[in-house]
């Protein structure tokens, strides 16, 4: 088991944003999380990646309890792709991709460069390796960010609305790369509003509302046979 | 006209007085250069400690000390700091006034530089640190490779201003007997009873210095910006 989440709650100030979430996530699952704005999707991912401390409850990652003491043990194993890319503007594309694996001594600089170039070629950005992020389009930035995460050989990658900051014509190139990555033996959890993509990609779909996981099932069930009115309404609104 | 030439002669030529100016300029430059380096070191060190505390909650006491240092220095006049160091702290020691000057201006500039860097670090999108964290980079690696370089580009103009301010402020070093540029011109005025030339020349030298400095900073800034 990859993640075991036990009665996870999170509050900001006085309001609970996540309420008693219990969930188990197996290796290699491809999970999509859907839900209305403010339902806690981002906060949930941020708790899984330890960017946010939990208020109560526990999260185990490969039997390691996630807390500030164990950050070293999970170093780079839980990758994250952000809505607004978060590439490092002071570094070139190649440096962005190779910074973490080299500094963390996962690879030598030569190995990292070699691996990075293989990836860059796959996404047809090999000619851009010496350019800076500001010279790339949004879609290119996000694809570089995905590769940067892959370079750490993570067990799981969390995607928080990876295409919602992109112009429409760039969405597909990013989704295509995510589909490509999903062929690997790697667990992926994607928060997205792209339902067509979700349908192609997911082996499991979670519907969140008001800080709870309201439905949890395969895509057939979630998209075609919702059990709750809330999910039905959400799907009607989004279509 | 004759009077004018005579004053010029007395100020610069007679008894090789121009050497006073050169000597004064030399000390102004030495003090400015070394206190600038010291200021940068203090400023970077204290701002990183304060930032480390802000990000991790560790080093609370050290960070508090840095806060107090910045608070005291920014809350008191530089001249007072110079006098305290010279007449109180190093009263009995035989340490050269030049060193006292360098220390004073270094400590002083360090506090202002610390605030400039702090604003720079705070100005970086916190998502950058989060990206580093999910890539398994620790605080120091994140600071060194991502936050510091980006902050430096942003604060460069402010840093340039601080350095120019520092160069001008070294002019009070004369109060503790250091013969820097202003003091040199003062000495000469007291002999010639003419203030015009010595003061104008000092002003021109300072203008030239600050002009050159701002040119250099502009060049470096362009280089930094080019990388981004
Ligand atoms: N750092 C924070 N401080 C205070 N409140 C926060 C913070 N982060 C999120 N919230 C609140 O928590 C709730 C859940 O936010 P979250 O970003 O997790 O929702 P979301 O499902 O990702 O929404 P969206 O689809 O708009 O991205 C919102 O009401 C939000 O205002
Ligand atoms: Mg969100």
Coordinates of N, CA, C and O in Angstrom, one line a residue, chain A residues 87 93-94 96-97 115-129 136-151 170 172-181 184:
Chain A
X87 N 8.4 26.6 -12.1 CA 9.8 26.4 -12.6 C 10.7 27.5 -11.9 O 10.2 28.5 -11.5
X93 N 16.3 25.5 -18.6 CA 15.4 24.3 -18.6 C 16.2 23.1 -18.1 O 15.8 22.4 -17.2
X94 N 17.4 22.9 -18.6 CA 18.2 21.8 -18.2 C 18.6 21.8 -16.8 O 18.5 20.8 -16.1
X96 N 16.9 23.4 -14.4 CA 15.7 23.1 -13.7 C 15.4 21.6 -13.5 O 15.1 21.2 -12.4
X97 N 15.7 20.9 -14.5 CA 15.3 19.5 -14.5 C 16.4 18.7 -13.7 O 16.0 17.7 -13.0
X115 N 19.9 11.7 -18.8 CA 18.4 11.4 -18.6 C 17.5 12.5 -19.0 O 16.5 12.4 -19.6
X116 N 17.9 13.7 -18.6 CA 17.1 14.9 -18.8 C 17.0 15.1 -20.3 O 15.9 15.4 -20.8
X117 N 18.1 14.9 -21.1 CA 18.0 15.1 -22.5 C 17.1 14.0 -23.2 O 16.4 14.3 -24.2
X118 N 17.1 12.8 -22.7 CA 16.2 11.8 -23.2 C 14.8 12.3 -23.0 O 14.0 12.2 -24.0
X119 N 14.5 12.7 -21.8 CA 13.1 13.2 -21.6 C 12.7 14.4 -22.5 O 11.7 14.5 -23.0
X120 N 13.7 15.3 -22.5 CA 13.4 16.5 -23.3 C 13.1 16.2 -24.8 O 12.3 16.8 -25.4
X121 N 13.9 15.2 -25.3 CA 13.7 14.8 -26.6 C 12.3 14.2 -26.8 O 11.6 14.5 -27.8
X122 N 11.9 13.5 -25.8 CA 10.5 12.9 -25.9 C 9.4 13.9 -26.0 O 8.4 13.7 -26.6
X123 N 9.6 15.0 -25.3 CA 8.6 16.1 -25.4 C 9.0 17.2 -26.4 O 8.4 18.3 -26.4
X124 N 9.9 16.9 -27.2 CA 10.3 17.8 -28.3 C 10.8 19.1 -27.8 O 10.5 20.1 -28.5
X125 N 11.4 19.2 -26.7 CA 12.0 20.4 -26.2 C 13.5 20.4 -26.1 O 14.1 21.2 -25.4
X126 N 14.1 19.4 -26.8 CA 15.5 19.2 -26.6 C 16.3 20.5 -27.1 O 17.4 20.8 -26.7
X127 N 15.7 21.2 -28.0 CA 16.4 22.4 -28.5 C 16.3 23.6 -27.5 O 17.0 24.6 -27.7
X128 N 15.5 23.4 -26.5 CA 15.2 24.5 -25.6 C 16.0 24.3 -24.3 O 15.8 25.1 -23.3
X129 N 16.9 23.4 -24.2 CA 17.5 23.0 -22.9 C 18.3 24.2 -22.3 O 18.3 24.3 -21.1
X136 N 9.5 30.2 -22.5 CA 8.7 29.1 -22.9 C 7.2 29.4 -22.8 O 6.8 30.3 -22.0
X137 N 6.4 28.7 -23.5 CA 5.0 28.9 -23.4 C 4.5 28.2 -22.2 O 5.2 27.4 -21.6
X138 N 3.3 28.4 -21.7 CA 2.7 27.8 -20.6 C 2.8 26.3 -20.7 O 3.1 25.6 -19.7
X139 N 2.3 25.8 -21.8 CA 2.3 24.3 -22.0 C 3.7 23.7 -21.9 O 3.9 22.7 -21.4
X140 N 4.7 24.4 -22.5 CA 6.0 24.0 -22.4 C 6.5 24.0 -21.0 O 7.2 23.0 -20.6
X141 N 6.2 25.0 -20.3 CA 6.6 25.1 -18.9 C 6.1 23.9 -18.1 O 6.8 23.3 -17.3
X142 N 4.8 23.7 -18.3 CA 4.2 22.6 -17.5 C 4.8 21.2 -17.8 O 5.0 20.4 -17.0
X143 N 5.1 21.0 -19.1 CA 5.8 19.8 -19.5 C 7.2 19.6 -18.9 O 7.6 18.6 -18.4
X144 N 7.9 20.8 -18.9 CA 9.2 20.7 -18.2 C 9.0 20.4 -16.7 O 9.8 19.6 -16.1
X145 N 8.0 21.0 -16.1 CA 7.8 20.8 -14.7 C 7.5 19.3 -14.4 O 8.0 18.8 -13.4
X146 N 6.8 18.7 -15.3 CA 6.4 17.3 -15.1 C 7.7 16.4 -15.2 O 8.0 15.6 -14.4
X147 N 8.6 16.8 -16.2 CA 9.8 16.1 -16.3 C 10.7 16.3 -15.1 O 11.4 15.4 -14.6
X148 N 10.7 17.5 -14.6 CA 11.5 17.8 -13.4 C 11.1 16.9 -12.3 O 12.0 16.4 -11.5
X149 N 9.8 16.7 -12.1 CA 9.3 15.8 -11.1 C 9.8 14.3 -11.3 O 10.2 13.6 -10.4
X150 N 9.6 13.9 -12.6 CA 10.0 12.6 -12.9 C 11.4 12.2 -12.6 O 11.8 11.1 -12.3
X151 N 12.3 13.2 -12.8 CA 13.7 13.0 -12.6 C 14.1 12.5 -11.2 O 15.1 11.9 -11.0
X170 N -3.1 24.8 -25.4 CA -2.0 24.1 -24.8 C -2.3 23.0 -23.8 O -1.5 22.2 -23.4
X172 N -4.0 20.2 -24.3 CA -3.8 18.8 -24.8 C -2.4 18.3 -24.7 O -2.2 17.1 -24.4
X173 N -1.4 19.2 -25.0 CA -0.1 18.7 -25.0 C 0.3 18.3 -23.6 O 1.1 17.3 -23.4
X174 N -0.2 18.9 -22.6 CA 0.1 18.6 -21.2 C -0.6 17.3 -20.8 O 0.0 16.4 -20.2
X175 N -1.9 17.2 -21.2 CA -2.6 16.0 -20.8 C -2.0 14.8 -21.5 O -2.0 13.7 -20.9
X176 N -1.6 15.0 -22.7 CA -1.0 13.9 -23.5 C 0.3 13.4 -22.7 O 0.5 12.2 -22.6
X177 N 1.0 14.3 -22.2 CA 2.2 13.9 -21.5 C 1.9 13.1 -20.2 O 2.5 12.1 -19.8
X178 N 0.8 13.6 -19.5 CA 0.4 12.9 -18.3 C -0.1 11.5 -18.6 O 0.2 10.6 -17.9
X179 N -0.8 11.4 -19.7 CA -1.2 10.0 -20.2 C 0.0 9.2 -20.4 O 0.0 8.0 -20.1
X180 N 1.0 9.8 -21.1 CA 2.2 9.0 -21.4 C 2.9 8.5 -20.1 O 3.3 7.4 -20.0
X181 N 3.0 9.5 -19.1 CA 3.6 9.1 -17.8 C 2.8 8.0 -17.1 O 3.4 7.1 -16.5
X184 N 3.8 4.4 -17.0 CA 4.9 3.9 -16.1 C 4.2 3.3 -14.8 O 3.1 3.6 -14.5

